[in-house]
Amino acid sequence: MDGLILFDPLFRVPFFNGLLLAVVLSLLGAYLRMREEWLSAFALSQVAAAGGVLSLPLGLPMVLTASVAAGVVALVFGLLPRVNNNHYGWTILLGWSAALIFAANTHQGSVVVESLLRGQLYFSNPWHLVSALVLLCLLFASVRWLSSRLMIGRFFPDHFSANGIPAWRHRLPFGALVVFAVVLGTVAMGAVPAFAMFFVPAWVSFVLCRGWRKALVMTVALALAAYLVGFALAIELDQPFGPTMVLVLVLLAPLRLLAKWHGEGSVR
Amino acid sequence: MAGYTGPVVGPVSFDLYAGEVLGLGGANGAGKSTLLRALTGSARIFSGRIDRHPSGVRVAHHRQRPERPPELPLLGRELVALLGAPSDPPPLIARLMGQPIALMSGGQYQLLQAWACLNSGADVVLLDEPTNNLDGSAIEVLSGILHRLGPDRAVILVSHERPFLEANCNRQLDISEWTA
């Protein structure tokens, strides 16, 4: 076992940072899929990358500038009467372009943007780990309260306006959780791997499970399994972590075929 | 007067009292659904007002085409629990409690949504074409629920099926004449 660098203390902080983020991102991904807003995670990650690059000329922490950029765009989404995939698609294009143009015109910008697009999990520091832990605690503390409101808003969209209940009370904290998850996920894993964590586990589990709670449990379980396998393979085979984990997540896709054998169990 | 970018329906004036099932009829496009949406605040009121007595009246709205995201693993019982509806429905609906909503037929889902709204504890229930996609037995179940409504609750029922309105409403209004 001493040959396994996987167990090197050097990797402990990065490992647990990614582990916590896998739980947070996949769980929020289930709610984004329920609301048919899953593409927003990718849009916000591109914007976060663009905001992160601006940290250099502004002399501010990367997480701060990335959070502000993603937060502003999330707020704009929230203020629009109706947001759909077209809005997210345009945001992806603009965010990606902005990130690379900012990088090309900023000293060391290309290094930063590459780290944001590819991820830098191995460079996670204790501050990143604490941030992920705080995010996880906030999510667990609020998920029960948020869940019923997000679902009522999805299935009975007029419930809040009909009863004079301000919908921002649940939409704002949910949006804030998504923004911070996107930022921490993008900084640690990279834009595409973080999006894959939002997208794939829920996409697979939703067709395999009967019941919302079971689907959430399976979503998180798949995310953790993919993360653990991806992390181990990346280190042991000396491969970049982000693409390796994305490949592992992609390999989960055939599990959806099990829904056919489930018969009634599937929801497709 | 109510509508979206411009007025669609109105001017219209009516009262709704506890214990009543008020039927709204009228031609397609007359603005029946818009009127319900105005009552829920999701359509714009251009002039006039809606008074609620008492002000804390709770409202449930069953849309004409209920929202159903694809591939969602939510069970029937989980859906009705969102509005606080009890899990002891009539047999036809009880069968749906353990079934994922994604596997239900359009009629089954329509009936489940209507049942959830009618048993949500809301003081006023707005039902927009609840008989869409329902077969005869499901319509009977829905009629039974409407007839057992408590004296402290009220329903506004929009339907293009005149026999259903006549069988289940205390009072009917035809809003075609109010179309803006």
PDB file of C-alpha atoms in Angstrom, chain A residues 36 82 153-157, chain B residues 63 65-69 79 101 109 113:
ATOM      1  CA  GLU A  36     -35.444  22.315 -15.354  1.00  0.00           C
ATOM      2  CA  ARG A  82     -39.246  33.630 -17.363  1.00  0.00           C
ATOM      3  CA  GLY A 153     -43.261  26.442  -6.921  1.00  0.00           C
ATOM      4  CA  ARG A 154     -42.649  23.830  -9.608  1.00  0.00           C
ATOM      5  CA  PHE A 155     -45.931  21.919  -9.448  1.00  0.00           C
ATOM      6  CA  PHE A 156     -48.273  24.653  -8.248  1.00  0.00           C
ATOM      7  CA  PRO A 157     -46.592  27.755  -9.701  1.00  0.00           C
TER       8      PRO A 157
ATOM      9  CA  ARG B  63     -54.051  24.848 -13.817  1.00  0.00           C
ATOM     10  CA  ARG B  65     -52.321  21.991 -17.982  1.00  0.00           C
ATOM     11  CA  PRO B  66     -50.677  21.087 -14.683  1.00  0.00           C
ATOM     12  CA  GLU B  67     -46.903  21.331 -14.552  1.00  0.00           C
ATOM     13  CA  ARG B  68     -45.199  17.955 -14.932  1.00  0.00           C
ATOM     14  CA  PRO B  69     -41.420  17.988 -15.493  1.00  0.00           C
ATOM     15  CA  LEU B  79     -47.062  15.442  -4.683  1.00  0.00           C
ATOM     16  CA  ILE B 101     -46.058  10.997 -11.541  1.00  0.00           C
ATOM     17  CA  TYR B 109     -52.167  13.243 -13.229  1.00  0.00           C
ATOM     18  CA  GLN B 113     -53.604  17.459  -9.048  1.00  0.00           C
TER      19      GLN B 113
END
